[in-house]
Backbone atoms as SQL, in Angstrom:
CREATE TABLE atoms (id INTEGER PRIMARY KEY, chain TEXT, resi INTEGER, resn TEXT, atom TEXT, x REAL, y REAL, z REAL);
INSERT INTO atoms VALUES
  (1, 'A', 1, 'UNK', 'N', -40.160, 1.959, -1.240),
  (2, 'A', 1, 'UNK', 'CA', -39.081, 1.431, -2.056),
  (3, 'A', 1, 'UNK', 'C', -39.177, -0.089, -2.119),
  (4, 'A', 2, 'UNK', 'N', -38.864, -0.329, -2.907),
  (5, 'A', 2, 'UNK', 'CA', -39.002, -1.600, -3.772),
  (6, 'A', 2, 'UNK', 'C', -37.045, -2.286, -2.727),
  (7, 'A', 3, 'UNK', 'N', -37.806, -3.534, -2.793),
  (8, 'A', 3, 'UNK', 'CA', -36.535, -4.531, -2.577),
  (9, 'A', 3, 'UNK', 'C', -35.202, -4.039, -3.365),
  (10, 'A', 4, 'UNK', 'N', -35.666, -4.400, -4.626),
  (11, 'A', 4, 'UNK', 'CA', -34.352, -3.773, -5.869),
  (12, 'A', 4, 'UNK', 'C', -33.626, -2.797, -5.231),
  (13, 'A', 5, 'UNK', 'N', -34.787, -1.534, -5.212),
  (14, 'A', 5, 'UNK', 'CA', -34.237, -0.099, -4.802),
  (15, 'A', 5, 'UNK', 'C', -33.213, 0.157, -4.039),
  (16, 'A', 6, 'UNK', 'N', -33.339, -0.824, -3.079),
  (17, 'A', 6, 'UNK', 'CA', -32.571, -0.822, -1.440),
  (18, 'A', 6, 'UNK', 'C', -31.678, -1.233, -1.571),
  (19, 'A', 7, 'UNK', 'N', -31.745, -2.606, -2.573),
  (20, 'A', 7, 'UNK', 'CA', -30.601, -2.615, -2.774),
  (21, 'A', 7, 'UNK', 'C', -29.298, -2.423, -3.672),
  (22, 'A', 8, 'UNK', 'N', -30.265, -1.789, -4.883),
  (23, 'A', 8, 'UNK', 'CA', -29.490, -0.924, -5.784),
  (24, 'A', 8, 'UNK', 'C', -28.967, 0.516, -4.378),
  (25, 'A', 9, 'UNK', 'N', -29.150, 1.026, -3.980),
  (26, 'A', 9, 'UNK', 'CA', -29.085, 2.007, -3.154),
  (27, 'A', 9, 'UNK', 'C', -27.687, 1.497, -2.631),
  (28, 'A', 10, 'UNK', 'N', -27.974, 0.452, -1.324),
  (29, 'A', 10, 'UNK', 'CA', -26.846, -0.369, -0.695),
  (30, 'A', 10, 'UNK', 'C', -25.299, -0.356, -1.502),
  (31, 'A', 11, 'UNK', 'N', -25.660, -0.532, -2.835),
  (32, 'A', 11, 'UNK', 'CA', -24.357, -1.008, -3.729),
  (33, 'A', 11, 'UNK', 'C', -23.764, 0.228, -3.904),
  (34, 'A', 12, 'UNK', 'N', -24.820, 1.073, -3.970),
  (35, 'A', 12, 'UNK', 'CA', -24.454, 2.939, -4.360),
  (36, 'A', 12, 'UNK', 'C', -23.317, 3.449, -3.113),
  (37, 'A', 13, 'UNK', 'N', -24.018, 3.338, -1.752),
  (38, 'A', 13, 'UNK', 'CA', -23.258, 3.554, -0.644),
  (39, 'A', 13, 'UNK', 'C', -21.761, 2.640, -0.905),
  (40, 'A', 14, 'UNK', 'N', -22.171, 1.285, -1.003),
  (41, 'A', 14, 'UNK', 'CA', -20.752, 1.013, -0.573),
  (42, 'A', 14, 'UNK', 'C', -19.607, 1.103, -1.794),
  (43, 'A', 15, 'UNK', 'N', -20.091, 1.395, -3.022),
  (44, 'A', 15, 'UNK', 'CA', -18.970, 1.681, -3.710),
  (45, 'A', 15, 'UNK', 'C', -18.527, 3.039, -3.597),
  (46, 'A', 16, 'UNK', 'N', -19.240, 4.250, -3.163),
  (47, 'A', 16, 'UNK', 'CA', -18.732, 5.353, -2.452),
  (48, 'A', 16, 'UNK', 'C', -17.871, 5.325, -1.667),
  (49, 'A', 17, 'UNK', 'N', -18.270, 4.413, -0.405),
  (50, 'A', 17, 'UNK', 'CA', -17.404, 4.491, 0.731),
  (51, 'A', 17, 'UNK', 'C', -16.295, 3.573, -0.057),
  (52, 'A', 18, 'UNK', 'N', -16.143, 2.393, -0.314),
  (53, 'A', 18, 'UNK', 'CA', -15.022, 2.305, -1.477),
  (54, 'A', 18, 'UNK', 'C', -14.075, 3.139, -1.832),
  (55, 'A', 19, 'UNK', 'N', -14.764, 4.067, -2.843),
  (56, 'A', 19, 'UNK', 'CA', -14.013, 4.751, -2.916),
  (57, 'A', 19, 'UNK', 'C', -13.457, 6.230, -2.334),
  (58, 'A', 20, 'UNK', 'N', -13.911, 6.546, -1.410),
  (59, 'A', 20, 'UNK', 'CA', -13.499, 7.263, -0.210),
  (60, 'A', 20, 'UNK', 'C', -12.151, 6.477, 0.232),
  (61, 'A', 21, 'UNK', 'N', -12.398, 5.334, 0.382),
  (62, 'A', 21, 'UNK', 'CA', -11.467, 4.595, 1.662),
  (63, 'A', 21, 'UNK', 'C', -10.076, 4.497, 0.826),
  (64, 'A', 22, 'UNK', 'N', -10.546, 4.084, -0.954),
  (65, 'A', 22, 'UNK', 'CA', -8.911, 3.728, -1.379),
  (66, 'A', 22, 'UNK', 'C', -8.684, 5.333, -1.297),
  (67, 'A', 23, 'UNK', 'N', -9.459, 6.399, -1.645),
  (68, 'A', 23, 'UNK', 'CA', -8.646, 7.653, -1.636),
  (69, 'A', 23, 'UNK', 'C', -8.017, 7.853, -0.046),
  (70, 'A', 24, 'UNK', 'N', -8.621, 7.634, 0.525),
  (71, 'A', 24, 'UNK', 'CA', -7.637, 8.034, 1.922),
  (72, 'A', 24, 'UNK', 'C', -6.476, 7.279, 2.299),
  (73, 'A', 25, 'UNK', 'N', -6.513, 5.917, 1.764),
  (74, 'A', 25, 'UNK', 'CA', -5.463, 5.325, 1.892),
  (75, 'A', 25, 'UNK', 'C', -3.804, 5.885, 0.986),
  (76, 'A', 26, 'UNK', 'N', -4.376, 6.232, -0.326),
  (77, 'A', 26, 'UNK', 'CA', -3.649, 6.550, -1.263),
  (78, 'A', 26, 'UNK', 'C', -2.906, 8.271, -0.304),
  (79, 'A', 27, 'UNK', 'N', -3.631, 8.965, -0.163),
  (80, 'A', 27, 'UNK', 'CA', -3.678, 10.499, 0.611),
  (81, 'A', 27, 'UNK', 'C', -2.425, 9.571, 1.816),
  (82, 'A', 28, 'UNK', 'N', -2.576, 8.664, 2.524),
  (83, 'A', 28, 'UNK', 'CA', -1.681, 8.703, 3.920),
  (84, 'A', 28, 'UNK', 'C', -0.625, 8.189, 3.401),
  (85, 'A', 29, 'UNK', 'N', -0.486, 7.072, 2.179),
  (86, 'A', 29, 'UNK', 'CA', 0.139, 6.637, 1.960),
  (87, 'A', 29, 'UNK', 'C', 1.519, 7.563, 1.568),
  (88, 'A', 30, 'UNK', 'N', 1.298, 8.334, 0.369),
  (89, 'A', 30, 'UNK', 'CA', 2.017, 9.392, 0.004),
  (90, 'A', 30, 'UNK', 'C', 2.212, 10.248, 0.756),
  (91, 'A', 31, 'UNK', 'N', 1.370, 10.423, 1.980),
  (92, 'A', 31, 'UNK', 'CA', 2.402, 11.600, 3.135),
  (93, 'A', 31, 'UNK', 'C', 3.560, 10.809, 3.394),
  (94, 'A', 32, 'UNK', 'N', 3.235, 9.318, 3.951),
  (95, 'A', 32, 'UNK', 'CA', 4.362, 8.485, 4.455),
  (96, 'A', 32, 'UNK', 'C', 5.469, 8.240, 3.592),
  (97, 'A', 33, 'UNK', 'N', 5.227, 8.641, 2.578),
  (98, 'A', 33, 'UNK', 'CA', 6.233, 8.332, 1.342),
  (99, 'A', 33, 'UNK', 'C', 6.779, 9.319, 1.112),
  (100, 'A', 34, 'UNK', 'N', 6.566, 10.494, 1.272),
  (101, 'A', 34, 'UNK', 'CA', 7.299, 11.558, 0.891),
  (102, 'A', 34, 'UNK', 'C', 8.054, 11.550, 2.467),
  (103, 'A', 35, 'UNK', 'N', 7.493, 11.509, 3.667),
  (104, 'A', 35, 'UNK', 'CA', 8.537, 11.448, 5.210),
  (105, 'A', 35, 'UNK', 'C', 9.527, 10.682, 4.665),
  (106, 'A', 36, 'UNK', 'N', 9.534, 9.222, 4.196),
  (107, 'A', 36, 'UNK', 'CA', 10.738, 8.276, 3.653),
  (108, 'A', 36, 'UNK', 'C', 11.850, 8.897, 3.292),
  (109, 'A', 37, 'UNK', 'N', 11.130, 9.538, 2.102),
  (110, 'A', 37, 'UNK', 'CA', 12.557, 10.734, 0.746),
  (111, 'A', 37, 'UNK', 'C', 13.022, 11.608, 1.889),
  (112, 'A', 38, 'UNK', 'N', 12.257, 12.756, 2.903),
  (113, 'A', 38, 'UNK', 'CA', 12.762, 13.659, 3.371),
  (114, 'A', 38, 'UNK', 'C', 13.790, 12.879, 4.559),
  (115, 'A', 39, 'UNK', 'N', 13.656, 12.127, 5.002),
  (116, 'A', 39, 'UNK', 'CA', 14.278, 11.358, 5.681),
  (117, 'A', 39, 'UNK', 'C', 15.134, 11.135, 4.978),
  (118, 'A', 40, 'UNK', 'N', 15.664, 10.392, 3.893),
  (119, 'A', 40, 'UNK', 'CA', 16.405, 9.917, 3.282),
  (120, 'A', 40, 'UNK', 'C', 17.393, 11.151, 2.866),
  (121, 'A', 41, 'UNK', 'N', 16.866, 12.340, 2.633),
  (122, 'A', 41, 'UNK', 'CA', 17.261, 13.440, 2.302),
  (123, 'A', 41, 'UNK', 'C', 17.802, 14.387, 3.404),
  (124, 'A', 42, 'UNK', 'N', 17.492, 13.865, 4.856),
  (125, 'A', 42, 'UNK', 'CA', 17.965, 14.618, 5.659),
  (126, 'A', 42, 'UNK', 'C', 17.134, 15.073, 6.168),
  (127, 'A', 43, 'UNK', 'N', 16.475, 15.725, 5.719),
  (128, 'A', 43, 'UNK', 'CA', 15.484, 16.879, 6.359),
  (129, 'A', 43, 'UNK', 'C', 14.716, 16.178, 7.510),
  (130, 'A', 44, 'UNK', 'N', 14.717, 17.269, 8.196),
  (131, 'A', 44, 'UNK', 'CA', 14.174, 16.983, 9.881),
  (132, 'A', 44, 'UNK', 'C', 13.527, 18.321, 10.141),
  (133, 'A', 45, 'UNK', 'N', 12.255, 18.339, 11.221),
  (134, 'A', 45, 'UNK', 'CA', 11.196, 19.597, 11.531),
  (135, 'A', 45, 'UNK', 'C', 10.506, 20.169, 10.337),
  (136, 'A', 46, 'UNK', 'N', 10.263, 21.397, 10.654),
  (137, 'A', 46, 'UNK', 'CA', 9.662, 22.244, 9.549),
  (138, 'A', 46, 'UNK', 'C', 10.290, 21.793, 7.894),
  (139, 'A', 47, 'UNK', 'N', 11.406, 21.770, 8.043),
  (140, 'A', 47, 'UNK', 'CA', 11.757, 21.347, 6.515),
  (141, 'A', 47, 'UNK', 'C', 11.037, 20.044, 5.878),
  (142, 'A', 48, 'UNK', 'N', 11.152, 19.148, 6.946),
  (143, 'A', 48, 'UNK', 'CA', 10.818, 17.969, 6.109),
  (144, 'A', 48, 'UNK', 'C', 9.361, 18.062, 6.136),
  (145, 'A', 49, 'UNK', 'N', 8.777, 18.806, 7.131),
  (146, 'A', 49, 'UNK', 'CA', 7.106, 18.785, 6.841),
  (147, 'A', 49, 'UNK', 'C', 6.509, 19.511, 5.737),
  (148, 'A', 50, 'UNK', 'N', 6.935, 20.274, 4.986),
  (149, 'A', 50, 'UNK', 'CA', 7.465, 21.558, 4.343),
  (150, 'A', 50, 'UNK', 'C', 7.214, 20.635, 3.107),
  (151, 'A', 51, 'UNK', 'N', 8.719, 19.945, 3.174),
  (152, 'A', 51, 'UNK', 'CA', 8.889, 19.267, 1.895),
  (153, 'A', 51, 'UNK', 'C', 7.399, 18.073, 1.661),
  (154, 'A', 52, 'UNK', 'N', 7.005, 17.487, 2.815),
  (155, 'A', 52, 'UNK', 'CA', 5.730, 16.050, 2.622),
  (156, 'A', 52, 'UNK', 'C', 4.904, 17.025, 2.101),
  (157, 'A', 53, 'UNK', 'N', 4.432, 18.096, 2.515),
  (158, 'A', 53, 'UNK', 'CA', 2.802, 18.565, 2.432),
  (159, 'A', 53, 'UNK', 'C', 3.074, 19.586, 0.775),
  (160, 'A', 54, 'UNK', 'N', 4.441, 19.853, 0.381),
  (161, 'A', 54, 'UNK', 'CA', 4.126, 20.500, -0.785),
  (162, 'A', 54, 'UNK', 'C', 3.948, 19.173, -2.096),
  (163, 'A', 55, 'UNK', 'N', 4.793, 18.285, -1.899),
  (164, 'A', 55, 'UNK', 'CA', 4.988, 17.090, -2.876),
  (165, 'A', 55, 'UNK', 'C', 3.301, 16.129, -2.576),
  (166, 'A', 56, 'UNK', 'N', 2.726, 15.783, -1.351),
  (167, 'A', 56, 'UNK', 'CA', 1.893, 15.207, -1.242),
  (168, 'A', 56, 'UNK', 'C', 0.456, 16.188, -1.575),
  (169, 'A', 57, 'UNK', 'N', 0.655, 17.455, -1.567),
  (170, 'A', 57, 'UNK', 'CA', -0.483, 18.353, -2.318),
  (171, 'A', 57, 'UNK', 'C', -0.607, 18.366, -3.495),
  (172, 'A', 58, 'UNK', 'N', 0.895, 18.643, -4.247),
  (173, 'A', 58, 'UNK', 'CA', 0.459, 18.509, -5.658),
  (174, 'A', 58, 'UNK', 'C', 0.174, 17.432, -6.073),
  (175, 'A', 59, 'UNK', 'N', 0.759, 16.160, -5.882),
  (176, 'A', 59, 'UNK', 'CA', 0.320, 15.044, -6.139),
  (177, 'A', 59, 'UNK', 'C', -1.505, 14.591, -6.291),
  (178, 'A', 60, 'UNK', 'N', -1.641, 15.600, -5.080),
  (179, 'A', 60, 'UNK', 'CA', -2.975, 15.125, -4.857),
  (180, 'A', 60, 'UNK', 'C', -3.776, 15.954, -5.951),
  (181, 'A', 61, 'UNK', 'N', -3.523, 17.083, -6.344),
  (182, 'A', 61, 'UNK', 'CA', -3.984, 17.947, -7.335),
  (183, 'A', 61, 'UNK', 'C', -4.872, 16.789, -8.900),
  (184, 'A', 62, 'UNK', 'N', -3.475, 16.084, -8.618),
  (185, 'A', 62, 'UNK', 'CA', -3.372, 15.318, -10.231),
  (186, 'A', 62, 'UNK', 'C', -3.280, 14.121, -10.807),
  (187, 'A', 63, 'UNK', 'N', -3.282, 13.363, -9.403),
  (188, 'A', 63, 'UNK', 'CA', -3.964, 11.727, -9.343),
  (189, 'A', 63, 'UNK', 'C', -2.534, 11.362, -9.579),
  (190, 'A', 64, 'UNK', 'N', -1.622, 11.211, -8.351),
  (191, 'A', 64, 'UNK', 'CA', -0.445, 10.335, -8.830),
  (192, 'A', 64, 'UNK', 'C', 0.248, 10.047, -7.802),
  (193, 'A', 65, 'UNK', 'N', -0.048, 8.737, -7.552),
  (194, 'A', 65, 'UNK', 'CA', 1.276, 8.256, -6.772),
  (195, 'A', 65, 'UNK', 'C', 2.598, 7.717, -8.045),
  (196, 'A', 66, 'UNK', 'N', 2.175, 7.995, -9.148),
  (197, 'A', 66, 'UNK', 'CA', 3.633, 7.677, -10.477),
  (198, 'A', 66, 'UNK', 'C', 3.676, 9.254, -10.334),
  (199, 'A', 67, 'UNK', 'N', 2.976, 10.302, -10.336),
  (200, 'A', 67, 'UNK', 'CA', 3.926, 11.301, -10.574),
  (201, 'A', 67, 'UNK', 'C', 4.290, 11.890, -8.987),
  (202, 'A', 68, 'UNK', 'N', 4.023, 11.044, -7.675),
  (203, 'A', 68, 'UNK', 'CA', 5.097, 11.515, -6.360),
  (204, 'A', 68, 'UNK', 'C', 6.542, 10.577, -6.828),
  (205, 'A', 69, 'UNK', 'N', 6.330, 9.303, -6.872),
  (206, 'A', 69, 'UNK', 'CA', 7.200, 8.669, -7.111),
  (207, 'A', 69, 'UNK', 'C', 8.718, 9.332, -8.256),
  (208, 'A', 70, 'UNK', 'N', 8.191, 10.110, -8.689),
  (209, 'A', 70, 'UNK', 'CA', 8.901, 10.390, -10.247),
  (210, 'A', 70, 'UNK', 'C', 9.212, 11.809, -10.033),
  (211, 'A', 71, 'UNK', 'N', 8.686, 12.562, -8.637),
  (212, 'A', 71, 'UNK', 'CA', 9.334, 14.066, -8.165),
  (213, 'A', 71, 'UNK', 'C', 10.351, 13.557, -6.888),
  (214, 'A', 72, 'UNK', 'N', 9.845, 12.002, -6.265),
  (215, 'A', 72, 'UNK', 'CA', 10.964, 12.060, -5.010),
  (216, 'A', 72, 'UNK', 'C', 12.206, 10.880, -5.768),
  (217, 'A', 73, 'UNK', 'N', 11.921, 10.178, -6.836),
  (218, 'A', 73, 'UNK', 'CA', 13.263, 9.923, -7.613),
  (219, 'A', 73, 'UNK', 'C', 14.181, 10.913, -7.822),
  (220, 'A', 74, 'UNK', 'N', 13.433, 11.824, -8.613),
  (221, 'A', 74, 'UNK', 'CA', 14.278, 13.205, -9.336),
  (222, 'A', 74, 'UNK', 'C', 14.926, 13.798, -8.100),
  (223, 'A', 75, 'UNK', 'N', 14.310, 13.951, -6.747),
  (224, 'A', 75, 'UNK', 'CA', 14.802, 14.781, -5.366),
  (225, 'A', 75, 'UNK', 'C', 16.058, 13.767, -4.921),
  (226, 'A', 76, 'UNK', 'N', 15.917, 12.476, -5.107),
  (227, 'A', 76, 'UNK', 'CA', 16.429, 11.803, -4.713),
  (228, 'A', 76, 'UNK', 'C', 18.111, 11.723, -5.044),
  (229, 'A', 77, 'UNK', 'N', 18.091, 11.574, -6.554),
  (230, 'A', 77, 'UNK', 'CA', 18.864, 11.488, -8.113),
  (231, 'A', 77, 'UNK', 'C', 19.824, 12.619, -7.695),
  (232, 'A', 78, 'UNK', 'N', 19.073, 13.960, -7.270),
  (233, 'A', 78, 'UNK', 'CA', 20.021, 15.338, -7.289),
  (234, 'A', 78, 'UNK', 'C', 20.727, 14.693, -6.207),
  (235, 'A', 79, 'UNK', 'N', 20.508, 14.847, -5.253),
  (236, 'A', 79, 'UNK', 'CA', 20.991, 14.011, -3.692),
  (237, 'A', 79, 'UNK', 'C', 22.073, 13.171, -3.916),
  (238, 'A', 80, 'UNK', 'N', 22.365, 12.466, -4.801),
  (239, 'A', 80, 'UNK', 'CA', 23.032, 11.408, -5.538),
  (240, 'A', 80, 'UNK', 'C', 22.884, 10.012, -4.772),
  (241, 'A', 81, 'UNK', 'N', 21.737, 9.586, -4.193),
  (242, 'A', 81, 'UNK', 'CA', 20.902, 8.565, -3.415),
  (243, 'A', 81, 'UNK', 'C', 20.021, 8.019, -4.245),
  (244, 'A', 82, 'UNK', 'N', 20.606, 7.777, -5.186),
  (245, 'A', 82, 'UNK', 'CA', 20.258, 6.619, -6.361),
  (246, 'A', 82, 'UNK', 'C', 19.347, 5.454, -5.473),
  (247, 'A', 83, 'UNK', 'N', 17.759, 5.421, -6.054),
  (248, 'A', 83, 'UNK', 'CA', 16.776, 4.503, -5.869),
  (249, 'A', 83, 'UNK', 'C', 16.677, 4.204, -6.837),
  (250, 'A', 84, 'UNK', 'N', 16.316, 2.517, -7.205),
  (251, 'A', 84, 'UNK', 'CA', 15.379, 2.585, -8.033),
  (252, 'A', 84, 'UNK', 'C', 14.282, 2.560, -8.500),
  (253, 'A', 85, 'UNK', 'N', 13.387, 2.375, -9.007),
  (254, 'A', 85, 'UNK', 'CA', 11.836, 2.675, -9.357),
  (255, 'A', 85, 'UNK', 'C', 10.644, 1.880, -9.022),
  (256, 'A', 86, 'UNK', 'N', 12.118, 0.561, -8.665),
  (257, 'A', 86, 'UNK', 'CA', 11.175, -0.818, -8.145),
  (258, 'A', 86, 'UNK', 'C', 11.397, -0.624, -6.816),
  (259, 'A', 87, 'UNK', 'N', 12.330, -0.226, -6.139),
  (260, 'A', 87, 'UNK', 'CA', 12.621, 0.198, -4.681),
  (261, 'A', 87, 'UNK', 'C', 11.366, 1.003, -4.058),
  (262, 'A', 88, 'UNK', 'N', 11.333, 1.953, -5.194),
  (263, 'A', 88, 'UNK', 'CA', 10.369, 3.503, -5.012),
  (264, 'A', 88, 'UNK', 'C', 8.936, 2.754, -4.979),
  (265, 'A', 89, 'UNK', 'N', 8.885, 1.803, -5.884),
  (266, 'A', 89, 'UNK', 'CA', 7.302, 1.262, -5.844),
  (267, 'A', 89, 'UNK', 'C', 6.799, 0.158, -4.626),
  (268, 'A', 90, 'UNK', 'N', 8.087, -0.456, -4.502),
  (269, 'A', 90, 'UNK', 'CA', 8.524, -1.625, -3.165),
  (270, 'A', 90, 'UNK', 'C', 7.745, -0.794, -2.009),
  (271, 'A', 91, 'UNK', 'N', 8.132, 0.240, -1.595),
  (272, 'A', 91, 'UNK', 'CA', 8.388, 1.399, -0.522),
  (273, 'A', 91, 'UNK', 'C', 6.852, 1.519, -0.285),
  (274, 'A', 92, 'UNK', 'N', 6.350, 2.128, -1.846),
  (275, 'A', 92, 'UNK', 'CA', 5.176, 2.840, -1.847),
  (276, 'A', 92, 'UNK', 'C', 4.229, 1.763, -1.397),
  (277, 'A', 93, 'UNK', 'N', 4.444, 0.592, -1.962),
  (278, 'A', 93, 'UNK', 'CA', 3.275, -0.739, -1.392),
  (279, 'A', 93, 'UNK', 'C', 3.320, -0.881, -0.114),
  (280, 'A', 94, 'UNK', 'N', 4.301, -0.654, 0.254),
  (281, 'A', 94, 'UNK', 'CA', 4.351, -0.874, 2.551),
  (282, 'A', 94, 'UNK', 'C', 3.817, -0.440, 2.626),
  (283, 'A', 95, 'UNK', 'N', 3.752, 1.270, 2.148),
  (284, 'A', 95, 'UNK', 'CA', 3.318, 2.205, 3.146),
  (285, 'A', 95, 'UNK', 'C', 1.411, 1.972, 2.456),
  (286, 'A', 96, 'UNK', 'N', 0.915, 1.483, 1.444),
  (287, 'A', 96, 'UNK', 'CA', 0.025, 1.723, 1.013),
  (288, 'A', 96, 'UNK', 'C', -0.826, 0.183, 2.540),
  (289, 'A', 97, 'UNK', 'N', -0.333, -0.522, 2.246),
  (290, 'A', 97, 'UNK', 'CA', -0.702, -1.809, 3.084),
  (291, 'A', 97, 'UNK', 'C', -0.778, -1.093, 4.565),
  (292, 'A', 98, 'UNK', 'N', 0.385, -0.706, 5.220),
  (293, 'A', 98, 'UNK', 'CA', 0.532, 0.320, 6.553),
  (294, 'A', 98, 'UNK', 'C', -0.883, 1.048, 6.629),
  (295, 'A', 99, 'UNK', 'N', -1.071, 1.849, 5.562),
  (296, 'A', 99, 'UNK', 'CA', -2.190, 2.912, 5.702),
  (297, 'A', 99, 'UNK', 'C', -3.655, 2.155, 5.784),
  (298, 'A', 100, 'UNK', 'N', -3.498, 0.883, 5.167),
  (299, 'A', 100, 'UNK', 'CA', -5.041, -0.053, 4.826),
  (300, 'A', 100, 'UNK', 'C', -5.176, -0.480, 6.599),
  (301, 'A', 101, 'UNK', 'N', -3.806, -1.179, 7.097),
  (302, 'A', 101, 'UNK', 'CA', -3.781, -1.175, 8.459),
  (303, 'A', 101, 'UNK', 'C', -4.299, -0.236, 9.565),
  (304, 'A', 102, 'UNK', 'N', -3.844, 0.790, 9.376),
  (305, 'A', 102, 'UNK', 'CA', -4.165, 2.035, 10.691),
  (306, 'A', 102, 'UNK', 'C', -5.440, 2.291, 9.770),
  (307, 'A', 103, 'UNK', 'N', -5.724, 2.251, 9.421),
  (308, 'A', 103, 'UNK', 'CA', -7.257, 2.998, 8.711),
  (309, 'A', 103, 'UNK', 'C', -8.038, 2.068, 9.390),
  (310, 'A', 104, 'UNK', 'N', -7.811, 0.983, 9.354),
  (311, 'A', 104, 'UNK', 'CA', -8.815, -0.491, 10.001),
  (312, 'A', 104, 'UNK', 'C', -9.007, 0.235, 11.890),
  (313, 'A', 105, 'UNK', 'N', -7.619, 0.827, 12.169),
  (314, 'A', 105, 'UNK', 'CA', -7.970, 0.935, 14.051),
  (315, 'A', 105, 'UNK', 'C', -8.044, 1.899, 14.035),
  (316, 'A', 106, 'UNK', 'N', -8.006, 3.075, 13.176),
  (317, 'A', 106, 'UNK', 'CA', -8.072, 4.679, 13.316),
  (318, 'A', 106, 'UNK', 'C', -8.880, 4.954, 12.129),
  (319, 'A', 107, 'UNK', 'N', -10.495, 4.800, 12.271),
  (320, 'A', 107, 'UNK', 'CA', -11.573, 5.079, 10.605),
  (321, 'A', 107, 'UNK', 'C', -11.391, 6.389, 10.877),
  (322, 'A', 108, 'UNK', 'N', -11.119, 7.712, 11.969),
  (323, 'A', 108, 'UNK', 'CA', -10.827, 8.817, 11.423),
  (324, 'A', 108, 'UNK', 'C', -9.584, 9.279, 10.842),
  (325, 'A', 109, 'UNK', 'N', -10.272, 9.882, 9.522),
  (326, 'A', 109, 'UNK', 'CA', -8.971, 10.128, 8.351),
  (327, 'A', 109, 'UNK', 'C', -7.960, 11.494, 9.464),
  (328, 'A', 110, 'UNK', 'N', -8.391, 12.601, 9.933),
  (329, 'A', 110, 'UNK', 'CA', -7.358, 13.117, 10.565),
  (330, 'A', 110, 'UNK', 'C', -6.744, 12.243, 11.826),
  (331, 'A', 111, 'UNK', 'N', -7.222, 11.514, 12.174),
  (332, 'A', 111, 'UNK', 'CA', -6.544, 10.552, 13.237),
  (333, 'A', 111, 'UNK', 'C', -5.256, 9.599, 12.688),
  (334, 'A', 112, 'UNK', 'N', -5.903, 9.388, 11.008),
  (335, 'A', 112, 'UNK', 'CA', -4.773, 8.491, 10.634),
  (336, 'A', 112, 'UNK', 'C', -3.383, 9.229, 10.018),
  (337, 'A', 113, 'UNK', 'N', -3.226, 10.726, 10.139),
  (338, 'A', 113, 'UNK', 'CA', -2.631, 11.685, 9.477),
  (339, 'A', 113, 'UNK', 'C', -3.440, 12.367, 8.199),
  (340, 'A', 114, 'UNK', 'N', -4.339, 12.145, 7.898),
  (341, 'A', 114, 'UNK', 'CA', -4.662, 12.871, 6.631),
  (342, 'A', 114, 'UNK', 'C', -5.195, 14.092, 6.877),
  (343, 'A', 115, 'UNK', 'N', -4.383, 14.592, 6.381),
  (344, 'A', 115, 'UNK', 'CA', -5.205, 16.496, 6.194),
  (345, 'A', 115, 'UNK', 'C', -4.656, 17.044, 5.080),
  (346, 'A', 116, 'UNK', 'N', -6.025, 17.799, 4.337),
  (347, 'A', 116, 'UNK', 'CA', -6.064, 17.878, 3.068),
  (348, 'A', 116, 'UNK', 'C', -6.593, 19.482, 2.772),
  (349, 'A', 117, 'UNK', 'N', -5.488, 19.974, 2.799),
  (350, 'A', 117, 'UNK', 'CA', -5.671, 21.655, 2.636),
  (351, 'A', 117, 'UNK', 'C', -6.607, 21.618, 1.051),
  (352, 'A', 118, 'UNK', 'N', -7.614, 23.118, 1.072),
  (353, 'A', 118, 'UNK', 'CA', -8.327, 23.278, -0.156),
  (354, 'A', 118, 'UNK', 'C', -7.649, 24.851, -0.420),
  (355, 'A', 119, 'UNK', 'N', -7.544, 25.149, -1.628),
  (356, 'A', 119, 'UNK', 'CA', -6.874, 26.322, -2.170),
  (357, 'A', 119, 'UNK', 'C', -7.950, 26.696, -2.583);
């Protein structure tokens, strides 16, 4: 292999791991974000885990932290625990920064909470 190669190669790896890393961040972030709502909502034990892993699955189905944001408004709204959208996005940036954090001292993704059921 040619110089180039290696390091066309190099760029290949690290924009992979790139993008591995924002997906796992995005994945912990939205567990932590949906604990927030169920919290906010009450729910404690099985319920509230119940409630993170069904909202943070589908989410994950369909590329959206706007469409978690816009199922734990609506959860929220019924509740009559009026957020608003800049609150909801406020929230979501902690926890997204939080997750960039523990990912830095915990590089394993089930160490940092992520687990990612396949149907």
């Amino acid at each position: 292999m040619s110089l180039f190669d290696d390091r066309e190669r190099a760029f290949e790896l690290k924009y992979v791991h790139d993008l591995e890393a924002a997906f796992r961040m995005r994945v912990i972030a939205m567990r932590d974000m949906a604990r927030w709502a169920a919290d906010r909502l009450g729910m404690i034990g099985a319920d509230a885990e119940a409630y993170v892993s069904t909202h943070a699955h589908a989410v994950l189905m369909r590329d959206g932290s706007g469409l978690l944001l816009q199922r734990l408004a609506a959860d929220l709204k019924a509740r009559h625990l009026d957020v608003s959208e800049r609150e909801l996005a406020n929230v979501y940036d902690g926890f997204c920064a939080s997750a960039l954090m523990r990912m830095q001292t915990l590089p394993d993704a089930s160490e940092a909470g992520m687990v990612i059921r396949k149907h």
